[in-house]
Coordinates of C-alpha atoms in Angstrom, one line a residue:
X1 CA -11.8 -50.5 46.1
X2 CA -14.4 -49.3 43.6
X3 CA -13.7 -48.9 39.9
X4 CA -13.1 -45.1 40.3
X5 CA -10.7 -45.7 43.2
X6 CA -8.7 -48.2 41.0
X7 CA -8.6 -45.7 38.1
X8 CA -7.2 -43.0 40.4
X9 CA -4.5 -45.3 41.6
X10 CA -3.7 -46.4 38.1
X11 CA -3.6 -42.8 36.8
X12 CA -1.0 -41.9 39.5
X13 CA 1.2 -44.9 38.6
X14 CA 1.1 -43.9 35.0
X15 CA 1.9 -40.3 35.9
X16 CA 5.0 -41.3 37.9
X17 CA 6.3 -43.4 35.0
X18 CA 5.7 -40.5 32.5
X19 CA 7.6 -38.1 34.8
X20 CA 10.5 -40.6 35.0
X21 CA 10.5 -41.1 31.3
X22 CA 10.3 -37.4 30.6
X23 CA 13.3 -36.6 32.8
X24 CA 15.3 -39.7 31.9
X25 CA 17.6 -38.0 29.5
X26 CA 18.2 -35.1 31.8
X27 CA 19.0 -37.4 34.7
X28 CA 21.3 -39.5 32.6
X29 CA 23.6 -36.6 31.7
X30 CA 26.1 -37.2 34.5
X31 CA 26.5 -38.7 38.0
X32 CA 25.9 -35.3 39.5
X33 CA 22.7 -34.9 37.5
X34 CA 21.4 -38.4 38.3
X35 CA 22.0 -38.2 42.1
X36 CA 22.0 -34.4 42.9
X37 CA 20.2 -32.7 40.1
X38 CA 23.5 -30.8 39.3
X39 CA 22.9 -28.9 42.6
X40 CA 20.6 -26.5 40.7
X41 CA 17.2 -27.4 42.2
X42 CA 15.3 -24.7 44.3
X43 CA 15.4 -25.3 48.0
X44 CA 11.6 -25.2 48.3
X45 CA 11.2 -28.1 45.8
X46 CA 13.8 -30.1 47.7
X47 CA 12.0 -29.2 51.0
X48 CA 8.7 -30.6 49.6
X49 CA 10.6 -33.7 48.3
X50 CA 12.2 -34.2 51.7
X51 CA 8.8 -33.8 53.5
X52 CA 7.3 -36.3 51.0
X53 CA 10.1 -38.8 51.7
X54 CA 9.4 -38.5 55.4
X55 CA 5.7 -38.9 54.9
X56 CA 6.3 -42.6 54.5
X57 CA 3.6 -45.2 54.8
X58 CA 5.4 -47.4 57.4
X59 CA 6.0 -44.4 59.6
X60 CA 2.5 -43.1 59.2
X61 CA 1.1 -46.5 60.1
X62 CA 3.4 -46.6 63.2
X63 CA 2.4 -43.0 64.3
X64 CA -1.3 -43.8 63.9
X65 CA -0.8 -46.8 66.1
X66 CA 1.0 -44.7 68.7
X67 CA -1.7 -42.1 68.8
X68 CA -4.4 -44.7 69.1
X69 CA -2.7 -46.5 72.0
X70 CA -0.9 -43.7 73.9
X71 CA -3.0 -40.7 73.1
X72 CA -1.4 -37.2 73.3
X73 CA 1.6 -38.8 75.1
X74 CA 2.6 -40.2 71.7
X75 CA 3.7 -36.7 70.5
X76 CA 7.0 -37.5 72.4
X77 CA 7.5 -40.9 70.9
X78 CA 8.8 -39.7 67.5
X79 CA 11.8 -38.5 69.5
X80 CA 12.9 -42.2 69.2
X81 CA 13.8 -41.4 65.6
X82 CA 14.7 -38.6 66.6
X83 CA 12.5 -36.1 64.7
X84 CA 14.4 -33.1 66.2
X85 CA 17.5 -34.1 64.3
X86 CA 16.0 -31.7 61.7
X87 CA 16.3 -28.9 64.2
X88 CA 20.0 -29.6 64.7
X89 CA 20.4 -29.5 60.9
X90 CA 18.5 -26.3 60.7
X91 CA 20.5 -24.6 63.4
X92 CA 24.0 -25.3 62.1
X93 CA 24.8 -28.8 60.7
X94 CA 23.1 -28.3 57.3
X95 CA 25.3 -25.2 56.8
X96 CA 28.4 -27.0 57.8
X97 CA 27.6 -30.0 55.6
X98 CA 26.7 -28.0 52.5
X99 CA 29.9 -25.8 52.8
X100 CA 31.9 -29.0 52.3
X101 CA 30.7 -29.0 48.7
X102 CA 31.0 -32.8 48.3
X103 CA 28.7 -35.4 46.6
X104 CA 28.3 -37.9 49.4
X105 CA 29.1 -38.8 53.0
X106 CA 32.0 -40.9 51.9
X107 CA 33.5 -38.1 49.9
X108 CA 33.1 -35.8 52.9
X109 CA 35.5 -38.2 54.8
X110 CA 38.3 -37.4 52.4
X111 CA 37.6 -33.7 52.8
X112 CA 37.8 -34.0 56.6
X113 CA 40.7 -36.5 57.0
X114 CA 42.7 -36.2 53.8
X115 CA 44.0 -39.2 51.8
X116 CA 46.0 -41.3 54.2
X117 CA 45.5 -45.0 55.1
X118 CA 43.2 -44.0 58.0
X119 CA 41.1 -41.8 55.8
X120 CA 40.8 -44.5 53.1
X121 CA 39.7 -47.0 55.8
X122 CA 37.2 -44.5 57.1
X123 CA 36.0 -43.8 53.6
X124 CA 35.2 -47.5 53.1
X125 CA 33.5 -47.8 56.5
X126 CA 31.1 -45.0 55.5
X127 CA 30.3 -46.7 52.2
X128 CA 29.6 -49.9 54.2
X129 CA 27.4 -48.1 56.7
X130 CA 25.5 -46.2 54.0
X131 CA 24.6 -49.4 52.2
X132 CA 23.5 -51.1 55.5
X133 CA 21.5 -48.0 56.4
X134 CA 19.8 -47.8 53.1
X135 CA 19.0 -51.5 53.1
X136 CA 17.5 -51.0 56.6
X137 CA 15.3 -48.2 55.4
X138 CA 14.2 -50.3 52.3
X139 CA 13.3 -53.2 54.6
X140 CA 11.3 -50.9 56.8
X141 CA 9.4 -49.6 53.8
X142 CA 9.0 -53.1 52.4
X143 CA 7.2 -54.4 55.6
X144 CA 4.8 -51.5 55.7
X145 CA 3.7 -51.5 52.0
X146 CA 2.8 -55.2 52.2
X147 CA 0.5 -54.8 55.1
X148 CA -1.1 -51.7 53.5
X149 CA -1.9 -53.2 50.2
X150 CA -3.3 -56.5 51.6
X151 CA -6.3 -54.7 53.2
X152 CA -7.3 -53.0 49.9
X153 CA -6.7 -55.9 47.6
X154 CA -7.4 -59.2 49.4
X155 CA -5.7 -62.2 47.8
X156 CA -9.1 -63.8 47.4
X157 CA -9.8 -61.3 44.7
X158 CA -6.5 -61.9 42.9
X159 CA -6.1 -65.7 43.3
X160 CA -8.7 -66.6 40.6
X161 CA -6.9 -64.6 38.0
X162 CA -3.4 -65.8 38.8
X163 CA -4.3 -69.4 39.7
X164 CA -2.1 -69.4 42.8
X165 CA -3.2 -69.9 46.4
X166 CA -0.7 -68.9 49.0
X167 CA -0.9 -68.8 52.9
X168 CA -2.3 -65.6 54.3
X169 CA 0.8 -64.9 56.2
X170 CA 2.8 -64.6 52.9
X171 CA 0.3 -62.3 51.2
X172 CA 1.9 -59.0 52.4
X173 CA 5.3 -60.1 51.2
X174 CA 3.9 -60.9 47.7
X175 CA 2.3 -57.5 47.4
X176 CA 5.5 -55.8 48.7
X177 CA 7.6 -57.5 46.0
X178 CA 5.2 -56.4 43.3
X179 CA 5.0 -52.8 44.4
X180 CA 8.8 -52.4 45.1
X181 CA 9.5 -53.8 41.6
X182 CA 7.3 -51.0 40.1
X183 CA 9.1 -48.3 42.2
X184 CA 12.5 -49.6 41.2
X185 CA 11.6 -49.1 37.6
X186 CA 10.7 -45.4 37.9
X187 CA 13.7 -44.7 40.3
X188 CA 16.2 -46.2 37.8
X189 CA 14.7 -44.2 35.0
X190 CA 14.2 -40.7 36.5
X191 CA 17.1 -40.3 39.0
X192 CA 17.0 -37.4 41.4
X193 CA 15.0 -34.9 39.1
X194 CA 12.3 -37.5 38.5
X195 CA 12.1 -38.3 42.3
X196 CA 11.8 -34.7 43.3
X197 CA 9.0 -33.8 40.8
X198 CA 7.1 -37.0 41.7
X199 CA 7.4 -36.1 45.4
X200 CA 5.9 -32.7 44.8
X201 CA 2.9 -34.4 43.1
X202 CA 2.6 -36.9 45.9
X203 CA 2.7 -34.3 48.7
X204 CA 0.0 -32.3 47.0
X205 CA -2.2 -35.4 46.9
X206 CA -1.5 -36.1 50.5
X207 CA -2.3 -32.6 51.6
X208 CA -5.8 -32.8 50.0
X209 CA -6.4 -36.3 51.5
X210 CA -5.3 -35.2 55.0
X211 CA -7.5 -32.2 55.2
X212 CA -10.5 -34.3 54.0
X213 CA -10.0 -37.0 56.6
X214 CA -9.5 -34.4 59.4
X215 CA -12.8 -32.7 58.5
X216 CA -14.6 -36.0 58.2
X217 CA -13.4 -37.0 61.7
X218 CA -14.5 -33.7 63.2
X219 CA -17.9 -34.0 61.6
X220 CA -18.6 -37.6 62.7
X221 CA -17.0 -37.7 66.2
X222 CA -17.9 -35.5 69.2
X223 CA -15.6 -34.9 72.2
X224 CA -18.0 -36.9 74.4
X225 CA -17.8 -39.9 72.1
X226 CA -14.0 -39.7 72.1
X227 CA -13.8 -39.4 75.9
X228 CA -16.0 -42.5 76.3
X229 CA -13.8 -44.5 74.0
X230 CA -10.5 -43.6 75.7
X231 CA -9.0 -44.0 79.2
X232 CA -8.3 -41.2 81.6
X233 CA -5.1 -39.4 80.7
X234 CA -5.4 -40.1 76.9
X235 CA -6.0 -36.5 76.1
X236 CA -3.0 -35.2 78.1
X237 CA 0.5 -35.0 76.8
X238 CA 2.0 -35.0 80.3
X239 CA 3.2 -38.1 82.1
X240 CA 5.0 -39.4 85.2
X241 CA 7.4 -42.2 85.9
X242 CA 4.7 -44.6 84.6
X243 CA 2.6 -44.2 81.5
X244 CA -0.7 -44.0 83.5
X245 CA -3.1 -45.3 80.9
X246 CA -5.5 -48.2 81.8
X247 CA -7.2 -49.7 78.8
X248 CA -8.2 -52.9 80.6
X249 CA -11.9 -52.0 80.9
X250 CA -12.2 -50.4 77.5
X251 CA -10.1 -52.4 75.0
X252 CA -8.0 -55.1 76.8
X253 CA -5.8 -55.9 73.7
X254 CA -4.5 -52.4 73.9
X255 CA -3.2 -53.0 77.4
X256 CA -1.4 -56.1 76.1
X257 CA 0.1 -53.9 73.2
X258 CA 1.5 -51.4 75.8
X259 CA 3.1 -54.3 77.7
X260 CA 4.6 -55.8 74.5
X261 CA 6.0 -52.4 73.4
X262 CA 7.7 -51.9 76.8
X263 CA 6.5 -48.3 77.1
X264 CA 4.8 -48.7 80.5
X265 CA 7.8 -47.1 82.3
X266 CA 7.5 -43.9 80.3
X267 CA 9.8 -41.7 82.4
X268 CA 12.9 -43.8 81.9
X269 CA 12.0 -44.2 78.2
X270 CA 11.7 -40.5 77.8
X271 CA 15.1 -39.9 79.3
X272 CA 16.7 -42.5 77.1
X273 CA 15.1 -40.9 74.1
X274 CA 16.6 -37.5 75.0
X275 CA 20.0 -39.0 75.6
X276 CA 20.2 -41.0 72.4
X277 CA 18.4 -38.3 70.4
X278 CA 20.8 -35.5 71.2
X279 CA 23.8 -37.7 70.4
X280 CA 22.3 -38.9 67.1
X281 CA 21.3 -35.4 66.1
X282 CA 24.7 -34.0 66.9
X283 CA 26.3 -36.6 64.6
X284 CA 24.5 -35.1 61.6
X285 CA 22.4 -36.9 59.0
X286 CA 23.0 -40.5 58.1
X287 CA 24.4 -41.1 54.6
X288 CA 20.9 -41.5 53.1
X289 CA 18.3 -39.4 51.3
X290 CA 18.2 -36.7 53.9
X291 CA 22.0 -36.0 53.4
X292 CA 21.5 -36.2 49.7
X293 CA 18.8 -33.5 49.7
X294 CA 21.1 -31.2 51.7
X295 CA 24.1 -31.8 49.3
X296 CA 21.8 -31.1 46.3
X297 CA 20.9 -27.5 47.4
X298 CA 22.4 -24.6 45.6
X299 CA 24.0 -22.9 48.6
X300 CA 24.6 -23.5 52.4
X301 CA 21.9 -21.0 53.2
X302 CA 19.4 -23.0 51.1
X303 CA 20.4 -26.2 52.9
X304 CA 19.5 -24.6 56.3
X305 CA 16.2 -23.3 54.9
X306 CA 15.4 -26.7 53.6
X307 CA 15.9 -28.4 56.9
X308 CA 14.2 -25.6 58.8
X309 CA 11.0 -25.5 56.9
X310 CA 10.6 -29.3 56.3
X311 CA 8.9 -29.6 59.8
X312 CA 6.6 -26.7 59.0
X313 CA 5.5 -28.4 55.8
X314 CA 5.3 -31.9 57.0
X315 CA 4.0 -32.0 60.6
X316 CA 0.6 -30.3 60.3
X317 CA -0.4 -32.1 57.1
X318 CA 0.8 -35.6 58.3
X319 CA -0.8 -35.3 61.7
X320 CA -4.1 -34.1 60.3
X321 CA -4.4 -37.5 58.6
X322 CA -3.1 -39.4 61.6
X323 CA -5.4 -37.7 64.1
X324 CA -8.4 -38.0 61.8
X325 CA -8.1 -41.7 61.2
X326 CA -7.2 -42.3 64.9
X327 CA -10.3 -40.5 66.2
X328 CA -12.5 -42.4 63.8
X329 CA -10.8 -45.7 64.7
X330 CA -11.2 -45.2 68.4
X331 CA -14.9 -44.4 68.3
X332 CA -15.8 -46.9 65.6
X333 CA -13.3 -49.6 66.5
X334 CA -15.9 -52.4 66.0
X335 CA -15.9 -51.6 62.3
X336 CA -12.2 -52.3 61.9
X337 CA -10.7 -55.6 60.8
X338 CA -7.5 -55.8 62.8
X339 CA -7.3 -59.6 63.1
X340 CA -4.1 -61.2 61.8
X341 CA -2.8 -64.8 62.0
X342 CA -0.8 -63.7 65.1
X343 CA -3.7 -61.9 66.8
X344 CA -4.7 -58.2 66.8
X345 CA -2.4 -56.2 64.5
X346 CA -2.5 -52.6 65.7
X347 CA -0.1 -51.6 63.0
X348 CA -3.0 -52.1 60.6
X349 CA -5.2 -49.4 62.2
X350 CA -4.4 -46.9 59.5
X351 CA -5.3 -49.0 56.4
X352 CA -8.2 -50.6 58.2
X353 CA -9.6 -47.1 59.1
X354 CA -9.1 -45.9 55.5
X355 CA -11.1 -48.9 54.2
X356 CA -13.8 -48.4 56.8
X357 CA -14.4 -44.6 56.6
X358 CA -13.1 -43.2 53.2
X359 CA -15.9 -42.9 50.6
X360 CA -15.4 -44.0 47.0
X361 CA -13.2 -41.6 45.1
X362 CA -11.6 -40.2 48.3
X363 CA -10.5 -43.8 49.1
X364 CA -8.6 -43.9 45.8
X365 CA -7.0 -40.5 46.5
X366 CA -5.9 -41.6 50.0
X367 CA -4.6 -44.9 48.8
X368 CA -2.8 -43.2 46.0
X369 CA -1.3 -40.7 48.4
X370 CA 0.0 -43.3 50.8
X371 CA 1.2 -45.5 48.0
X372 CA 3.0 -42.5 46.7
X373 CA 4.4 -41.9 50.2
X374 CA 5.8 -45.4 50.2
X375 CA 7.2 -44.8 46.7
X376 CA 8.8 -41.5 47.7
X377 CA 10.5 -43.0 50.7
X378 CA 11.6 -46.1 48.9
X379 CA 12.7 -44.1 45.9
X380 CA 14.7 -41.5 47.9
X381 CA 16.5 -44.2 49.8
X382 CA 17.2 -46.3 46.7
X383 CA 18.5 -43.3 44.8
X384 CA 21.0 -42.5 47.6
X385 CA 22.6 -46.0 47.8
X386 CA 24.2 -46.6 44.3
X387 CA 26.1 -43.2 44.6
X388 CA 28.3 -44.8 47.3
X389 CA 29.1 -47.8 45.1
X390 CA 29.4 -46.0 41.8
X391 CA 31.1 -42.8 42.9
X392 CA 33.0 -43.8 46.1
X393 CA 34.1 -47.4 45.1
X394 CA 34.0 -48.0 41.4
X395 CA 35.1 -44.5 40.2
X396 CA 37.5 -44.0 43.0
X397 CA 39.3 -47.4 43.2
X398 CA 38.5 -49.3 40.1
X399 CA 38.0 -47.0 37.0
X400 CA 38.7 -43.4 37.7
X401 CA 38.4 -42.5 34.0
X402 CA 35.0 -44.0 33.6
X403 CA 32.6 -42.1 31.3
X404 CA 29.5 -40.5 32.7
X405 CA 27.2 -42.8 30.7
X406 CA 29.0 -45.9 32.0
X407 CA 28.6 -44.7 35.6
X408 CA 24.9 -44.0 35.1
X409 CA 24.3 -47.4 33.5
X410 CA 26.2 -49.0 36.4
X411 CA 23.8 -47.2 38.8
X412 CA 20.9 -49.0 37.2
X413 CA 22.4 -52.4 38.0
X414 CA 23.5 -51.5 41.5
X415 CA 19.9 -50.2 42.3
X416 CA 18.4 -53.4 41.1
X417 CA 20.8 -55.5 43.2
X418 CA 20.1 -53.5 46.4
X419 CA 16.4 -53.9 45.9
X420 CA 16.7 -57.7 45.5
X421 CA 18.7 -57.9 48.7
X422 CA 16.3 -55.7 50.6
X423 CA 13.4 -57.9 49.4
X424 CA 15.1 -61.0 50.7
X425 CA 15.7 -59.5 54.1
X426 CA 12.2 -58.0 54.3
X427 CA 10.6 -61.5 53.9
X428 CA 11.9 -62.4 57.4
X429 CA 10.8 -59.2 59.2
X430 CA 7.2 -59.3 60.4
X431 CA 6.8 -56.0 62.3
X432 CA 7.3 -52.3 61.3
X433 CA 8.2 -51.5 64.9
X434 CA 11.0 -54.2 65.0
X435 CA 12.5 -52.8 61.8
X436 CA 12.2 -49.2 63.1
X437 CA 13.8 -49.9 66.5
X438 CA 16.7 -51.7 64.8
X439 CA 17.3 -48.8 62.5
X440 CA 17.0 -45.9 65.0
X441 CA 18.5 -47.5 68.2
X442 CA 20.8 -50.2 67.0
X443 CA 22.1 -49.1 63.6
X444 CA 22.3 -45.4 64.5
X445 CA 24.0 -46.4 67.8
X446 CA 26.9 -47.7 65.8
X447 CA 27.1 -44.6 63.6
X448 CA 26.8 -42.0 66.4
X449 CA 30.1 -41.7 68.3
X450 CA 32.5 -41.4 65.4
X451 CA 30.2 -38.9 63.6
X452 CA 29.7 -36.7 66.6
X453 CA 33.5 -36.4 67.3
X454 CA 34.4 -35.7 63.7
X455 CA 32.7 -32.3 63.8
X456 CA 33.9 -31.0 67.1
X457 CA 37.5 -32.2 67.8
X458 CA 40.4 -31.3 65.6
X459 CA 42.6 -34.2 66.9
X460 CA 40.2 -36.9 65.7
X461 CA 41.7 -38.6 62.7
X462 CA 40.8 -41.2 60.1
X463 CA 42.1 -44.2 62.1
X464 CA 39.9 -43.1 65.1
X465 CA 36.9 -42.7 62.8
X466 CA 37.4 -46.1 61.3
X467 CA 37.8 -47.8 64.7
X468 CA 34.7 -46.0 66.1
X469 CA 32.6 -46.9 63.1
X470 CA 33.8 -50.5 62.9
X471 CA 33.2 -51.1 66.7
X472 CA 29.8 -49.4 66.5
X473 CA 28.6 -51.3 63.5
X474 CA 29.8 -54.7 65.0
X475 CA 28.1 -53.9 68.3
X476 CA 24.8 -52.7 66.8
X477 CA 24.6 -55.9 64.7
X478 CA 25.7 -58.4 67.4
X479 CA 24.5 -57.0 70.7
X480 CA 20.8 -57.7 70.2
X481 CA 21.6 -61.4 69.7
X482 CA 24.1 -61.5 72.6
X483 CA 21.9 -59.7 75.1
X484 CA 18.4 -60.5 73.8
X485 CA 18.0 -63.9 75.6
X486 CA 19.0 -62.3 78.9
X487 CA 16.4 -59.4 78.6
X488 CA 13.4 -60.9 76.8
X489 CA 11.0 -58.4 78.6
X490 CA 12.5 -55.5 76.7
X491 CA 11.3 -56.7 73.4
X492 CA 11.8 -54.3 70.5
X493 CA 13.2 -51.7 73.0
X494 CA 16.3 -53.7 73.6
X495 CA 18.4 -51.7 71.0
X496 CA 17.4 -48.5 72.7
X497 CA 18.6 -49.7 76.1
X498 CA 21.8 -51.1 74.6
X499 CA 22.5 -47.7 73.1
X500 CA 24.7 -46.5 76.0
X501 CA 26.8 -49.7 75.8
X502 CA 27.3 -49.3 72.1
X503 CA 28.3 -45.7 72.6
X504 CA 30.8 -46.6 75.3
X505 CA 32.5 -49.4 73.3
X506 CA 32.7 -47.4 70.0
X507 CA 33.7 -44.3 71.9
X508 CA 36.7 -46.0 73.6
X509 CA 37.7 -47.5 70.3
X510 CA 37.5 -44.2 68.5
X511 CA 39.5 -42.1 71.1
X512 CA 42.1 -44.8 71.7
X513 CA 42.8 -45.3 68.0
X514 CA 43.1 -41.5 67.5
X515 CA 45.6 -41.0 70.4
X516 CA 47.7 -44.0 69.3
X517 CA 48.1 -42.6 65.7
X518 CA 49.4 -39.4 64.2
X519 CA 47.0 -36.5 63.8
X520 CA 45.6 -35.5 60.4
X521 CA 47.8 -33.4 58.2
X522 CA 47.5 -29.7 59.3
X523 CA 47.0 -28.5 55.8
X524 CA 43.9 -30.7 55.4
X525 CA 42.6 -29.5 58.8
X526 CA 43.1 -25.9 57.9
X527 CA 41.3 -26.2 54.7
X528 CA 38.4 -28.0 56.4
X529 CA 38.2 -25.5 59.2
X530 CA 38.5 -22.4 57.0
X531 CA 35.7 -23.6 54.7
X532 CA 33.3 -25.2 57.2
X533 CA 34.1 -23.2 60.4
X534 CA 32.6 -25.5 63.0
X535 CA 32.6 -24.6 66.7
X536 CA 34.1 -27.0 69.2
X537 CA 37.7 -27.9 70.1
X538 CA 39.5 -26.5 67.1
X539 CA 41.9 -24.1 68.9
X540 CA 45.3 -25.3 67.4
X541 CA 43.9 -25.2 63.9
X542 CA 42.2 -21.8 64.3
X543 CA 45.4 -20.3 65.7
X544 CA 47.5 -21.7 62.8
X545 CA 45.0 -20.2 60.4
X546 CA 44.9 -16.8 62.1
X547 CA 48.6 -16.5 61.9
X548 CA 48.3 -16.8 58.1
X549 CA 45.1 -14.8 57.6
X550 CA 43.6 -12.7 60.5
X551 CA 40.2 -12.7 58.8
X552 CA 39.8 -16.4 59.8
X553 CA 38.0 -16.0 63.1
X554 CA 36.6 -18.7 65.4
X555 CA 32.9 -19.7 65.4
X556 CA 31.4 -18.2 68.5
X557 CA 27.8 -19.2 67.7
X558 CA 27.5 -22.2 70.1
X559 CA 25.2 -20.4 72.5
X560 CA 22.9 -19.0 69.8
X561 CA 22.8 -22.4 68.1
X562 CA 21.9 -24.1 71.4
X563 CA 19.1 -21.6 72.0
X564 CA 17.8 -22.1 68.5
X565 CA 17.8 -25.9 68.9
X566 CA 15.7 -25.6 72.1
X567 CA 13.3 -23.1 70.6
X568 CA 13.0 -25.1 67.4
X569 CA 12.3 -28.4 69.2
X570 CA 9.5 -26.7 71.2
X571 CA 8.1 -25.3 68.0
X572 CA 8.3 -28.6 66.2
X573 CA 6.5 -30.4 69.0
X574 CA 3.8 -27.7 69.0
X575 CA 3.4 -28.3 65.2
X576 CA 2.7 -31.9 66.0
X577 CA 0.2 -31.0 68.7
X578 CA -1.8 -28.4 66.7
X579 CA -3.5 -30.7 64.2
X580 CA -4.2 -33.3 67.0
X581 CA -5.8 -30.8 69.3
X582 CA -7.8 -29.4 66.3
X583 CA -9.2 -32.8 65.3
X584 CA -10.1 -33.8 68.9
X585 CA -11.7 -30.2 69.4
X586 CA -9.6 -29.3 72.4
X587 CA -9.8 -25.6 71.7
X588 CA -7.9 -24.3 74.8
X589 CA -4.9 -26.6 74.1
X590 CA -5.1 -25.7 70.4
X591 CA -4.9 -21.9 71.2
X592 CA -2.0 -22.5 73.5
X593 CA -0.2 -24.6 70.9
X594 CA -0.8 -22.0 68.2
X595 CA 0.6 -19.3 70.5
X596 CA 3.8 -21.4 71.0
X597 CA 4.1 -21.8 67.2
X598 CA 3.7 -18.1 66.7
X599 CA 6.1 -17.1 69.4
X600 CA 8.7 -19.7 68.4
X601 CA 8.5 -18.7 64.8
X602 CA 9.0 -15.0 65.6
X603 CA 12.0 -15.8 67.8
X604 CA 13.6 -18.0 65.2
X605 CA 13.1 -15.3 62.5
X606 CA 15.4 -13.0 64.5
X607 CA 17.9 -15.5 66.0
X608 CA 18.2 -18.0 63.1
X609 CA 16.7 -17.0 59.7
X610 CA 18.1 -13.4 59.5
X611 CA 21.5 -14.6 60.6
X612 CA 22.0 -17.3 58.0
X613 CA 25.3 -16.9 56.0
X614 CA 26.5 -19.0 53.2
X615 CA 30.2 -18.8 54.1
X616 CA 32.1 -18.0 57.3
X617 CA 34.3 -14.9 57.8
X618 CA 37.3 -14.7 55.6
X619 CA 36.0 -17.0 52.9
X620 CA 33.5 -16.4 50.0
X621 CA 33.1 -20.0 49.1
X622 CA 35.0 -23.2 48.1
X623 CA 36.6 -23.9 44.8
X624 CA 35.1 -26.8 42.9
X625 CA 36.4 -30.0 44.3
X626 CA 37.8 -31.2 41.0
X627 CA 39.9 -27.9 40.9
X628 CA 41.1 -27.8 44.5
X629 CA 43.8 -30.3 45.8
X630 CA 43.0 -32.1 49.1
X631 CA 46.0 -30.4 50.8
X632 CA 44.9 -26.8 49.9
X633 CA 45.3 -24.3 52.8
X634 CA 43.5 -21.2 53.7
X635 CA 45.7 -19.2 51.3
X636 CA 44.2 -21.4 48.4
X637 CA 40.7 -20.4 49.3
X638 CA 39.1 -17.2 47.9
X639 CA 39.1 -14.5 50.5
X640 CA 36.3 -12.0 50.9
X641 CA 36.5 -9.4 48.2
X642 CA 38.3 -11.8 45.8
X643 CA 36.9 -13.3 42.7
X644 CA 35.6 -16.8 43.3
X645 CA 34.6 -19.5 40.9
X646 CA 32.6 -21.3 43.6

């Protein structure tokens, strides 16, 4: 980087620290302020913050690699995550989650299952999963940032100043340790308010950089040049049983990459993505920063708007950058340095393209934006983790009378410890894709069954939840080692194909434990159902409530929610396609994609946005958790027309 690029990066780092220092006192007022901004932040700021957290550097590098290798067919591969979980949240789950009025996923367990032995075991299992989940995300970010920084600051430039010579393979890890240490400092100081305002700054930078790169690619690359640099089928999003891309005569290492990824049989992969994606999405958000943003909104309606508009904000901006750099990399691939000690590293396409094509000044802005993207993701994940230790373990079981200042100071120490653990694990992970597949296929596989059933079946109890979570986590952590030697050809896709087996084992454990133990106390179930009002198998609870209060009516929105999910997923996929078709100058496909976006938006305006309601029929809102006993019934909740202190 030039001097001006370095100054831009340095200015951003100073700005983040100043924001954190400026908001330190506000964040340290209480646990709610430090982790949730006192639930007073506008939904649109939280939406930008959520989008910024999703605009992570590891994910952007991965998506750039996918578009380079798989072309327009790559617009389906984010369903591995699955990206359409935001659509499920938009349609109904964000409303249900925010209506609970809790601070964390573990606290939600008490709200759903009460305070018995099974509920306590479930509570601790969620704490354990949340910590494993956050550490997984931190490792994922750790791997990406090391690869990114190495290309812009070669160790040969640094070694003379520090007097240390290290093997090249270790350089990314050294840089990752340095950057994550800086991020930890501003996270610990600023809490949720500092993170949100820093995220807004970061997303603004990324928007400018993305537009610039897209325009640059459109100016330097013609459709003819792109067609000559890609195989037949690269420009089409459609596929058959097989992928149907042959790079052998254009760029043979890419063909080897497809074989290593295991994406050659694209039809079966697509079906597995849909199967696993629907179940993971129906389970609701994992106990990480996505859930934290929803719980930090002012109202349930705001929570739905946050999750609905995050795709509208994120997808076009992110894919302008991805498409721009991919097009430049394809046509001018000979100018990229993708060589690594283990061969060609396609996960370095994004940073290599930035270094090759971004001019001075803009290079600094892009590097700053992507560095900030890493910081946003890392910071959001890191800020979510200590809440489960401090609020759900220390304050609940060890020191219920702890002062707010003590809890905030304890959060500082827990954050530091989690970062050190994540660094240690990250040193042994070499691939972004490996980390990603373990998170989305293995780890979420363990989380899925118990968290699907908890929303939709009244009989499901704390013992069943604990058994399902325990079985799922054990399976997700052990199955790759048990089955990996027998299916070496699956590579990083092994967790995805093990997903049905994990689901089966954890599902049997969850249902069996539920049926062998007493149901949750009816008073707890009535309070949950009256306040949240999910659809599903809640007949006995609904009838008991209706006998007490006829205003408590069942949720009959399943059909409309399903329609909105399908419409929203189509719209979200079109939002991914629009910037790609724009950059590659496929005007016909662009017009069609824009028409889909317009039509989908008009439909959702009528079937989703205009029908959003904070609270279900018969209830105006919950009482504060501290004021409402766990065993409160529908009679204890404020009815419509009554005065509520919600």
